Coordinates of C-alpha atoms in Angstrom, one line a residue:
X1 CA 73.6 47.2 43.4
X2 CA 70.8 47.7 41.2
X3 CA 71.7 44.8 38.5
X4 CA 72.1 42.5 41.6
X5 CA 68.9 43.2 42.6
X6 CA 67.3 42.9 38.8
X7 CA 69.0 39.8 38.9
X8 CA 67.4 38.7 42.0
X9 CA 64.0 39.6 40.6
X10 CA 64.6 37.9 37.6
X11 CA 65.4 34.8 39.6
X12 CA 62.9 34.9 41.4
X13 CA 60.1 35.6 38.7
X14 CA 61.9 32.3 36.9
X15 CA 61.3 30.3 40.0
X16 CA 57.7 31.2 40.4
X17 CA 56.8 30.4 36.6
X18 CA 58.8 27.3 37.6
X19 CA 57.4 26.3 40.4
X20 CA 53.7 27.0 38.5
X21 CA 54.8 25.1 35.7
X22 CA 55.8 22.2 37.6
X23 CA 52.3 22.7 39.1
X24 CA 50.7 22.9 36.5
X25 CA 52.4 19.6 35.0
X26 CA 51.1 17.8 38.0
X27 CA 47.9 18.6 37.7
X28 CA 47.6 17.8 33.9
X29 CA 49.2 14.5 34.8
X30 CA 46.5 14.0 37.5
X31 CA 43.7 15.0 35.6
X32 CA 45.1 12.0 32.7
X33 CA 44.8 10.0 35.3
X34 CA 41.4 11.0 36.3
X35 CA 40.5 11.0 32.4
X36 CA 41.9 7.5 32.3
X37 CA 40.0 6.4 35.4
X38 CA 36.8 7.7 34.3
X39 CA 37.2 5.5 30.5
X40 CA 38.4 2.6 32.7
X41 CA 35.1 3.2 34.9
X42 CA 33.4 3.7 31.6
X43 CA 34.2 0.9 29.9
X44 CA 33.4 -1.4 33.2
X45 CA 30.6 -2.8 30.8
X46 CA 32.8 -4.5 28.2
X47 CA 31.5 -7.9 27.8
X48 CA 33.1 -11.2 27.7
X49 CA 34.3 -13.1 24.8
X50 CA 31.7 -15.4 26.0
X51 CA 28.5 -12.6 26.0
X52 CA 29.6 -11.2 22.6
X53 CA 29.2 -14.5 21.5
X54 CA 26.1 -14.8 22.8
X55 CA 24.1 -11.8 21.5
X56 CA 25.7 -12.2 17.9
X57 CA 24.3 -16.0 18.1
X58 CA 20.8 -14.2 19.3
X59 CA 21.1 -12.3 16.2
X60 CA 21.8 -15.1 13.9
X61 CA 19.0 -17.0 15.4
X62 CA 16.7 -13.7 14.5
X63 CA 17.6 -14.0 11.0
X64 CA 16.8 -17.3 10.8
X65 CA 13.5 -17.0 12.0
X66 CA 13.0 -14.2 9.9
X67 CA 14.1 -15.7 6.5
X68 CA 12.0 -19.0 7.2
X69 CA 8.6 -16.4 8.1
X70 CA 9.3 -15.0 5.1
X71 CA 9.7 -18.1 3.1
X72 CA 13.4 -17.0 2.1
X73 CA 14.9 -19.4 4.4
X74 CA 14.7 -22.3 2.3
X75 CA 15.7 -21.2 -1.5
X76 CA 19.2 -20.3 -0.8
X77 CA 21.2 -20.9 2.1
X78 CA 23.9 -18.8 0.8
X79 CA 21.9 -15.8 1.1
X80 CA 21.0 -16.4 4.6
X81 CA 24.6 -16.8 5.6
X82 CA 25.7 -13.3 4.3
X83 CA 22.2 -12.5 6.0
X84 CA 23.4 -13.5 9.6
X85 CA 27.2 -12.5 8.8
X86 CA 26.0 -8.9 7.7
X87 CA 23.6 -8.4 10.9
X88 CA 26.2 -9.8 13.1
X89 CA 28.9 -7.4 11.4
X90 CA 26.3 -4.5 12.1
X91 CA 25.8 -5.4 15.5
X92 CA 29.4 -6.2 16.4
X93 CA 29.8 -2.5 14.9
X94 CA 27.5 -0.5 16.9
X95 CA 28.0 -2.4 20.0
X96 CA 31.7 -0.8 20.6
X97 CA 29.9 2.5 21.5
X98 CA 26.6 1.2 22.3
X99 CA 26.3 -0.5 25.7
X100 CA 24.0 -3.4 26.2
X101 CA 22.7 -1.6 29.6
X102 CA 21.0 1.9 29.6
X103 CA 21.9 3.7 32.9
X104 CA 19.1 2.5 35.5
X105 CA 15.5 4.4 35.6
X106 CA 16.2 6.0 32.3
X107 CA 12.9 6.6 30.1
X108 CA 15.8 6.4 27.2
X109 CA 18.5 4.3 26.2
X110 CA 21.3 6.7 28.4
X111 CA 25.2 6.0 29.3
X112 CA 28.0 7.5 30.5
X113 CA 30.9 7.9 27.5
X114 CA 33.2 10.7 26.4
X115 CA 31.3 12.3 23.5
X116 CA 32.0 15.8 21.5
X117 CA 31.4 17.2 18.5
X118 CA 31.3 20.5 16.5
X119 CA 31.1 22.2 13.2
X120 CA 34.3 22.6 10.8
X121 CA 32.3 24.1 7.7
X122 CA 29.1 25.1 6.4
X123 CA 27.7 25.5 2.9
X124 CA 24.4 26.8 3.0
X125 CA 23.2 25.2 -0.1
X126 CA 24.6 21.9 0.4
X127 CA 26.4 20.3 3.7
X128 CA 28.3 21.2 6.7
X129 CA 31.2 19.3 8.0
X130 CA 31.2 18.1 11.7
X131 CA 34.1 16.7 13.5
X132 CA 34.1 15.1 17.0
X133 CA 34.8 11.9 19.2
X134 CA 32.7 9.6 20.6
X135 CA 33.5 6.6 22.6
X136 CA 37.6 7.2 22.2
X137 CA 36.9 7.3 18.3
X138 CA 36.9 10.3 16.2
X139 CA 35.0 11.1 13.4
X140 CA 34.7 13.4 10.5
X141 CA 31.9 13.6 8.2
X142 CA 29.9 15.7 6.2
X143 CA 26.1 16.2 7.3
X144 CA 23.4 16.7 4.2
X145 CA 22.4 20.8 5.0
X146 CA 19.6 20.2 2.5
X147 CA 17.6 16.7 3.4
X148 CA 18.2 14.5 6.6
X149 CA 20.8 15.8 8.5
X150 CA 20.2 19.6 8.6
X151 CA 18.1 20.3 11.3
X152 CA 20.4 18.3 14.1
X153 CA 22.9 20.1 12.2
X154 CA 21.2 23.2 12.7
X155 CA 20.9 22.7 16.7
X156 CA 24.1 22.2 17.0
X157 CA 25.9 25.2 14.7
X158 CA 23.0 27.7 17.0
X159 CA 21.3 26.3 19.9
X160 CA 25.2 25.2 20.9
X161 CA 27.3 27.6 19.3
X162 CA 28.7 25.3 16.7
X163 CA 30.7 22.9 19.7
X164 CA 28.9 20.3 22.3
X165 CA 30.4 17.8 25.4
X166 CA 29.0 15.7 27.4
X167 CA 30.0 13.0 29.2
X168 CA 26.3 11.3 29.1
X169 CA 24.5 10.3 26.3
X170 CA 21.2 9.2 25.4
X171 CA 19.6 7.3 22.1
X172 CA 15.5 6.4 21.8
X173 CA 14.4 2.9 22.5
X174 CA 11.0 3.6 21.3
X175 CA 10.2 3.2 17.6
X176 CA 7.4 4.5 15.4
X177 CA 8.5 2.2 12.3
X178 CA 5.8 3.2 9.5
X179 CA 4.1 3.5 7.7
X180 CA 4.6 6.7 5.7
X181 CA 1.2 8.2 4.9
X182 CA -0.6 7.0 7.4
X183 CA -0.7 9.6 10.3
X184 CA 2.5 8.6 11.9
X185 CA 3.8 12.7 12.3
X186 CA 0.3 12.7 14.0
X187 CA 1.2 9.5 16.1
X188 CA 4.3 10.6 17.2
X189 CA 2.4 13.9 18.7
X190 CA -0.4 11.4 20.0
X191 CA 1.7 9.3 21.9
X192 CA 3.9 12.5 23.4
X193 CA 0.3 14.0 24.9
X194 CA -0.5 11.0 26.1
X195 CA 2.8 9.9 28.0
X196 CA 3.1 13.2 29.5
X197 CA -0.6 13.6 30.5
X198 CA -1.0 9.9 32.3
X199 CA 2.5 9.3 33.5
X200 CA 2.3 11.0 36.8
X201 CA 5.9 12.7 35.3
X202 CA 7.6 9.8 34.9
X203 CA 8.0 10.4 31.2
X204 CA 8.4 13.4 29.3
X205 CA 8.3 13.8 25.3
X206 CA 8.8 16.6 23.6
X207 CA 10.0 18.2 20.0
X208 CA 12.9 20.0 22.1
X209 CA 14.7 17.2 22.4
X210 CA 14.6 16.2 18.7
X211 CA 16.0 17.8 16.1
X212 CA 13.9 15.8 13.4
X213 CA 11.0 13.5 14.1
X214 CA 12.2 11.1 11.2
X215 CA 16.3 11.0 11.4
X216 CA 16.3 8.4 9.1
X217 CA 19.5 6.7 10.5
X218 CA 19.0 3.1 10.4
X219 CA 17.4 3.0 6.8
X220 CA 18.8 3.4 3.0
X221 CA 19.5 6.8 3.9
X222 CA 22.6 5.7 5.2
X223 CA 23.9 3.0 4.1
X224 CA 24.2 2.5 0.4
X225 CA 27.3 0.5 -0.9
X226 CA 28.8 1.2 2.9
X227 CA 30.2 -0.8 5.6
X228 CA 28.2 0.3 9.1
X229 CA 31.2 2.1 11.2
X230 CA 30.3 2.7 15.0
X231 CA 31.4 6.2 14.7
X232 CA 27.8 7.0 12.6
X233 CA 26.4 7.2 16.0
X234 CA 28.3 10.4 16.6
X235 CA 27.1 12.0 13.4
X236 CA 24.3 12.2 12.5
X237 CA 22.3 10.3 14.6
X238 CA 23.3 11.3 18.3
X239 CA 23.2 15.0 16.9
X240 CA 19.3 14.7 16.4
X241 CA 18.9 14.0 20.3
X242 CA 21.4 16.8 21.4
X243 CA 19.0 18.5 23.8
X244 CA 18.3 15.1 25.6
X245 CA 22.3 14.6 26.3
X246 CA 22.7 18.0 27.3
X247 CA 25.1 18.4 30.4
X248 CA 23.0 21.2 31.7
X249 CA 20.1 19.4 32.1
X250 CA 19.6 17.5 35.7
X251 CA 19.8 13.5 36.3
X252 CA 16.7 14.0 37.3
X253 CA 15.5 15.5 34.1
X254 CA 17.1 13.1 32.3
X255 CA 15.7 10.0 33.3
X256 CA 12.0 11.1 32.7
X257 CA 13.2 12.2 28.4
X258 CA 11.3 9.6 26.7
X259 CA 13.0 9.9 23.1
X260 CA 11.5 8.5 20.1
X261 CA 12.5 7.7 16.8
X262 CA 9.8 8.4 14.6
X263 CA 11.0 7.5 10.6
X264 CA 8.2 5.7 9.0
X265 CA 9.8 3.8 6.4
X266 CA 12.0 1.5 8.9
X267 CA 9.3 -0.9 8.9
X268 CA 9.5 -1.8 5.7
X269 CA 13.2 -0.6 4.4
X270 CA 16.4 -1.8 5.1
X271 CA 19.9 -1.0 5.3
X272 CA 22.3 -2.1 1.5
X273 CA 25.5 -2.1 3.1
X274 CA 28.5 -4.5 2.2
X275 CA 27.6 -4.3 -1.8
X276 CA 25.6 -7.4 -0.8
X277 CA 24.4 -8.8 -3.9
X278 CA 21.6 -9.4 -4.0
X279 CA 20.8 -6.4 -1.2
X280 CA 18.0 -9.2 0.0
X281 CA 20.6 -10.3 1.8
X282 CA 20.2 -7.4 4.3
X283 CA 15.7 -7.8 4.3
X284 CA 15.6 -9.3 7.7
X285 CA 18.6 -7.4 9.5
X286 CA 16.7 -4.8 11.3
X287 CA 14.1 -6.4 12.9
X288 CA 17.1 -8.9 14.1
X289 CA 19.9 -6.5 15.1
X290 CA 17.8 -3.4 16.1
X291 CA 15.7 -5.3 19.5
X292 CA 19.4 -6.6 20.3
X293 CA 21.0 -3.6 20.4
X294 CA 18.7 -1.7 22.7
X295 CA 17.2 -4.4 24.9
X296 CA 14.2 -3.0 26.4
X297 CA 13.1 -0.7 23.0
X298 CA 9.7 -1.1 22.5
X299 CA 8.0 0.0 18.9
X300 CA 4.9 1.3 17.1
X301 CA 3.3 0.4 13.5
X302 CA 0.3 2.7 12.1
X303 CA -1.1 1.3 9.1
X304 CA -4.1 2.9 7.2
X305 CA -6.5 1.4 4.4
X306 CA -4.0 0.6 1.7
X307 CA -6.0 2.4 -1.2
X308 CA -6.7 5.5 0.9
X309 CA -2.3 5.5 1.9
X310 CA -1.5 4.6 -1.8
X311 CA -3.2 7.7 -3.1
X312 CA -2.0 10.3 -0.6
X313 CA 1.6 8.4 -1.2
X314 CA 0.7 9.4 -5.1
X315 CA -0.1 13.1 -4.4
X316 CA 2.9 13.5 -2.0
X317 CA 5.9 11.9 -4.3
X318 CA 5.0 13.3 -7.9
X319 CA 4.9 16.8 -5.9
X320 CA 8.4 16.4 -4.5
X321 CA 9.9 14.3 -7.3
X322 CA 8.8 16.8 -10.1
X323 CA 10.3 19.7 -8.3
X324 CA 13.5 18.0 -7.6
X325 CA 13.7 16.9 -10.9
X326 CA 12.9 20.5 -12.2
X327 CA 9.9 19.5 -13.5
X328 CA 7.1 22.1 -12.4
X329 CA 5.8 23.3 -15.6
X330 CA 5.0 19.1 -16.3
X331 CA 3.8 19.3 -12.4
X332 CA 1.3 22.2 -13.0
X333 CA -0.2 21.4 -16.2
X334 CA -0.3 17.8 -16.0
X335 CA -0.8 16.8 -11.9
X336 CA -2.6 19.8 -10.9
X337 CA -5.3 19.3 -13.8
X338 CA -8.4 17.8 -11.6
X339 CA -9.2 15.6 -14.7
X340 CA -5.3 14.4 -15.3
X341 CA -4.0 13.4 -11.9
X342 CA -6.7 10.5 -10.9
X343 CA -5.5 9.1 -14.5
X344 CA -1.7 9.2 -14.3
X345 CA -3.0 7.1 -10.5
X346 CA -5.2 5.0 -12.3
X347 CA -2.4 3.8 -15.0
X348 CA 0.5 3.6 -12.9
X349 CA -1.5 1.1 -10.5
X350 CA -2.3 -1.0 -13.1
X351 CA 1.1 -1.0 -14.7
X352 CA 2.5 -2.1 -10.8
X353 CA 0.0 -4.8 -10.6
X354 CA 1.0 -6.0 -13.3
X355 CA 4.7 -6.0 -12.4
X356 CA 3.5 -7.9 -8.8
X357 CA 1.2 -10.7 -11.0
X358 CA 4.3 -11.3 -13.4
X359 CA 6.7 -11.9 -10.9
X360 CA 4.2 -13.4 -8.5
X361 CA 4.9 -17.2 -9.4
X362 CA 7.2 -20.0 -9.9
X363 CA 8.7 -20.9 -13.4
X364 CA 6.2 -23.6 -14.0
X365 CA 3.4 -21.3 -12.9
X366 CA 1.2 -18.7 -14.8
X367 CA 0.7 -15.6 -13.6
X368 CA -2.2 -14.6 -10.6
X369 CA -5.2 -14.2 -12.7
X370 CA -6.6 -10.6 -11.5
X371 CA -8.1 -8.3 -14.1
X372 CA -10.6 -11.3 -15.4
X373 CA -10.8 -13.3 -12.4
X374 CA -13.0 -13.5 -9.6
X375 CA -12.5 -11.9 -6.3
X376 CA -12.4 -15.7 -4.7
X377 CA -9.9 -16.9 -8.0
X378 CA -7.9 -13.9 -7.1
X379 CA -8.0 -14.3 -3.4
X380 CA -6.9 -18.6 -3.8
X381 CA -4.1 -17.9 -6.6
X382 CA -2.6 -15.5 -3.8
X383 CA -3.1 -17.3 -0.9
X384 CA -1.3 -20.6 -2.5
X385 CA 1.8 -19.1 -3.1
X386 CA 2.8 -16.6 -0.1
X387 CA 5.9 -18.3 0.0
X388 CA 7.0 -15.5 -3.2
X389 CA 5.6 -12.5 -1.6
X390 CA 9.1 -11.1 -0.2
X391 CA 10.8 -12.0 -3.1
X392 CA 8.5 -10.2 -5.8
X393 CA 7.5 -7.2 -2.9
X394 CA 11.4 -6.8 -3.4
X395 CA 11.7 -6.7 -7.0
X396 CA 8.5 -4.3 -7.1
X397 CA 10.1 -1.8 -4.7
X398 CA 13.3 -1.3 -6.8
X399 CA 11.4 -0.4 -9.6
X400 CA 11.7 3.2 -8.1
X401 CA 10.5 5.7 -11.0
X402 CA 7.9 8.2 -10.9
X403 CA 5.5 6.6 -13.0
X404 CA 5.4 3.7 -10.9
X405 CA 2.9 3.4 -8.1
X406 CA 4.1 2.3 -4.5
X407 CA 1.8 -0.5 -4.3
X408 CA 4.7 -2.7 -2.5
X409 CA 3.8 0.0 0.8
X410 CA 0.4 -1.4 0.9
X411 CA 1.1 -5.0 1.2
X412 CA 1.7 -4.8 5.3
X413 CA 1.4 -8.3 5.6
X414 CA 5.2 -8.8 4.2
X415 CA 6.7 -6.3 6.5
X416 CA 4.7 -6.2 9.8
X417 CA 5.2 -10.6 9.3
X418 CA 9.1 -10.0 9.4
X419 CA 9.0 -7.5 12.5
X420 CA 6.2 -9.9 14.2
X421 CA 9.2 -13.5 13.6
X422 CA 11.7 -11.9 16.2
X423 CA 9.4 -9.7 18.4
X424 CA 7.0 -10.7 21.3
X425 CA 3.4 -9.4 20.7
X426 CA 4.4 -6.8 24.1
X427 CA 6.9 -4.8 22.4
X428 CA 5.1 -4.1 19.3
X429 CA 1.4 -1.8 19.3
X430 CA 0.0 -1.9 15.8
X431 CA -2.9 1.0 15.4
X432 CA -5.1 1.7 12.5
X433 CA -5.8 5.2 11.5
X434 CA -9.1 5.2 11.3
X435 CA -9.3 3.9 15.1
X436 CA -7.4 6.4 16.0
X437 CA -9.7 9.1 14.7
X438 CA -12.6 7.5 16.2
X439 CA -11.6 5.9 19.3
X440 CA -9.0 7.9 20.5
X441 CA -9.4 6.4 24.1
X442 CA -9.0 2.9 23.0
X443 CA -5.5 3.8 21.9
X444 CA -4.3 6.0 24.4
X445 CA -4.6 3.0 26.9
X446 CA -3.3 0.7 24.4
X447 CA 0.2 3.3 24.4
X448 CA -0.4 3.5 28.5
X449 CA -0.3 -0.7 28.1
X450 CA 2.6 -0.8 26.2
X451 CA 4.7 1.4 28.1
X452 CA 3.7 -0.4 31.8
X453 CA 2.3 3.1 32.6
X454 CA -0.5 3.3 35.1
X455 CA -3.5 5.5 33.8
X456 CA -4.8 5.7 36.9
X457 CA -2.3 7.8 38.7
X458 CA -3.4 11.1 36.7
X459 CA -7.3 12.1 38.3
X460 CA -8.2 12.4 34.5
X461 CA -10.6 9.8 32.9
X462 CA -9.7 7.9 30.0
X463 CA -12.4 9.4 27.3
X464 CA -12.5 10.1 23.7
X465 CA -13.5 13.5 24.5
X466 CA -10.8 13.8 26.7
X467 CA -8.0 12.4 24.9
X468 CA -9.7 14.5 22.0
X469 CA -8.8 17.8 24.6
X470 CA -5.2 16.4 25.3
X471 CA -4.2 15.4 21.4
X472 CA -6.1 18.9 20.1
X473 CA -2.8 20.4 18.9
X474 CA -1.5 17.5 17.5
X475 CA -1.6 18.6 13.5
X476 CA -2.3 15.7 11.0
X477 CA -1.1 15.8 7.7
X478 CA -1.8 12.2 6.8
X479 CA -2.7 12.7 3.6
X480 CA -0.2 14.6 2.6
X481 CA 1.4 18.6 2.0
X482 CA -1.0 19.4 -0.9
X483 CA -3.3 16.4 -1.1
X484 CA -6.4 17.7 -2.2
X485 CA -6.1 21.2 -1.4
X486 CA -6.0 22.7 -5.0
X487 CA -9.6 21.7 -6.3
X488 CA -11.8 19.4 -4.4
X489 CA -12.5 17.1 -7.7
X490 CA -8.8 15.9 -7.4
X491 CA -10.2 14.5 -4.1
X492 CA -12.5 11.9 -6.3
X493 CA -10.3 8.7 -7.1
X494 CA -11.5 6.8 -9.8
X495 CA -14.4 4.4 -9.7
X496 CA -12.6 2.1 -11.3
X497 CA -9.4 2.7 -9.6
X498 CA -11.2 2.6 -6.2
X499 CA -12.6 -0.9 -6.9
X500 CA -9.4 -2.3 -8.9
X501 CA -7.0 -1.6 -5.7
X502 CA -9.0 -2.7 -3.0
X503 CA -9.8 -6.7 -5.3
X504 CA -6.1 -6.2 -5.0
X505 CA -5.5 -6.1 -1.5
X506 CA -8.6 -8.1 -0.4
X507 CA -5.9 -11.6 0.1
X508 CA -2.9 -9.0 1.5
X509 CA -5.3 -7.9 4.2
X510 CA -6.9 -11.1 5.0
X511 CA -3.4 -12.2 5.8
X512 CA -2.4 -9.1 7.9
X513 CA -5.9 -9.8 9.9
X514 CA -5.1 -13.6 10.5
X515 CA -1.4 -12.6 11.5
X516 CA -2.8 -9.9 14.3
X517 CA -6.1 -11.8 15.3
X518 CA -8.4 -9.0 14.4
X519 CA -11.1 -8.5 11.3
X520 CA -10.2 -4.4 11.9
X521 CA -7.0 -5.2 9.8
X522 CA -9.5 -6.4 7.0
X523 CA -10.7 -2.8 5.5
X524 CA -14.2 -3.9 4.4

């Protein structure tokens, strides 16, 4: 009696794991089906044959307004082509994940997608290994722990325990594109204050939903000898805005996060995928893609006199590049000597002018007189021949050694002009340092402009001394970690120096100032 009985039990404990089984199976099924009706739901904003051929025609059109602005148009059609077949490749690319629509009311460029990712492996002196899916396609790449990369790294392997979900996602559609060394960590707090002061909390801005101010996604950094792959999205770049696609955070919250990308260089770099030979290829694809792919992105230049940026540049790179290179005994004795430092400056200026005036003509032409000429010589031998500048700004910018100068960064002219050939004048604000310092006002209502944000809602009055208050804890370091800190004679440029670089960029500004419609761009 009592083994027909354990035999009933038995039974009956394999018919309940059955039954739960079977339950269980169902609801797996249903939730598939759920998963499946959500990507189908999801996916609702695939666009026709007909609309991807549209925006990719968009973007050829942008690089063929860009290569004619920039005079590269008409020397060599074959470089335009792989021009307009490598922006339309990139934008074909990041279109599979990116939709063309942000969800509605969004301060950011936010949409619904399956999106995960976490960490595999971590060397502290080196990189850590992140694995996920985004959009239905996985990905598995390494993340640099030691430059760009490590602090979105780091919010994920601690602020989310090493693994983050969502099913909502957001990227910026604001840009600060440059320039480096010329207040744009300052900017990017500037514009925060002022967006979250005057926008009756409509916007909000804020380091905690950045992992880095300067991701550096979209430049060199990147892409080297590499085809773009949609998956990049996933890691690094949607790792840096983490906090903004949160699943904990409210709808509500997430409209008002107004993410910004703040890496300085874009402006003037650009992505060397495809082994394109020459890289040129790739000059105009930015500004041509980058408005395409989020629709409504608006964007930010900062430029600064160009002798004042080119000496803090000086300051900042032979610090870094000595100690990378292991090089802080030369660094010490030879930088760090008051006397030494405005030399090495002075002589690796006039070794890159020179590099620019060689370059800077045609093969039946002689060089831009500069060193014996006149300022008004100078000024016509430049202004006759504008049609080289991209080319020779180019060949001057791959001469990347430390005893060169970055005089290339200080020509604005050639990089706001490509920007400025596919952008309406209302998506782009271009600021000037020095205004910023001394009429604070005048640009906060210039950001308030650009952003369709009504000052007047907030009872405070536009005033420098009140924008002064707001911005107060807003830490500049546009001239640099150590510029000038060490002994206050290092501060002195060279006379000489001083007057050489700014004959030089005398014609460069006058263009810049014609181009924007204001004598402030001039720098007398």
């Amino acid at each position: 009696m009592a083994i027909i009985n354990k035999r009933i039990l038995v039974v009956l404990v394999g018919t309940v794991c059955l039954g739960l089984l079977t339950i269980l199976l169902v609801l797996s099924s249903h939730s598939q089906d759920q998963e499946t009706a959500v990507h189908r739901t999801e996916y609702s904003y695939s666009y026709s044959d007909k609309d991807v051929r549209s925006e990719l025609l968009a973007v050829g059109d942008n690089v063929r307004k860009c290569f004619n602005s920039s005079g590269l148009g008409s020397s060599d059609s074959n470089l335009l082509q792989l021009g307009i077949d490598n922006a339309q490749l990139f934008m074909k690319e990041y279109r599979k994940v990116i939709p063309r629509q942000s969800l509605e009311h969004h301060a950011s460029h936010c949409w619904h997608t399956d999106y995960s990712a976490s960490t595999t492996a971590l060397s502290l002196f080196r990189t850590g290994r992140v694995t996920g899916r985004i959009a239905g396609q996985k990905f598995d790449r390494p993340t640099d722990f030691v430059f760009y990369g490590r602090s979105a790294f780091l919010e994920l392997s601690s602020r989310f325990n090493g693994r983050f979900s969502s099913n909502t996602v957001c990227l910026p559609k604001t840009y600060l594109l440059g320039f480096e060394k010329c207040g744009s960590t300052y900017l990017w707090c500037f514009i925060s204050k002022i967006i979250n002061t005057f926008s009756g909390n409509s916007r909000k801005s804020s380091d905690k939903y950045h992992a880095d101010k300067e991701p550096y996604f979209w430049t060199p950094f990147l892409y080297t000898t590499s085809l773009p792959h949609s998956d990049t999205i996933g890691n690094p770049y949607l790792l840096n805005f983490l906090q903004a696609s949160d699943p904990k955070i409210t709808i509500e919250e997430r409209k008002h996060i107004m993410l910004m990308d703040g890496t300085p260089s874009t402006v003037l770099e650009w992505p060397k995928f495809r082994e394109s030979d020459p890289d040129l290829a790739n000059y105009c694809l930015l500004p041509s893609a980058l408005p395409q792919l989020f629709p409504n992105s608006k964007y930010v230049v900062i430029m600064r006199d160009p002798v004042d940026m080119l000496y803090s540049n000086f300051w900042w790179t032979y610090f870094i590049e000595t100690l990378v290179l292991n090089e802080l005994s030369t660094f010490i004795n030879d930088v760090y000597d008051a006397a030494q430092g405005p030399k090495i400056f002075h002589n690796r200026s006039v070794s890159k002018i020179n590099s620019f005036l060689q370059c800077f003509r045609d093969k039946s032409q002689a060089p831009c007189s500069f060193f014996e000429a006149t300022l008004e010589e100078y000024n016509d031998c430049i202004s006759s021949r504008t049609h080289l500048l991209s080319n020779c700004v180019h060949e001057i910018t791959n001469e990347r050694t430390r005893k060169e100068s970055a005089i290339h960064r200080g020509i604005y002219y050639v990089h706001v002009r490509k920007w400025l050939s596919v952008l309406p004048r209302d998506r782009i604000l271009f600021v000037r340092l020095e205004t910023l310092k001394k009429e604070p006002a005048k640009i906060a209502s210039q950001v308030l402009d650009l952003f369709e944000i009504n000052g007047e809602r907030n009872k405070l009055p536009l005033t420098d001394e009140v924008v002064r208050n707001i911005t107060a804890d807003c830490s500049t370091n546009s001239d640099g970690l150590i510029d000038y800190k060490h002994s206050p004679d290092i501060k002195n440029m060279l006379k000489e120096t001083k007057v050489m670089l700014k004959k030089f960029f005398v014609p460069f500004n006058k263009l810049l100032a014609e181009l924007l419609d204001s004598d402030q761009f001039l720098w007398n």
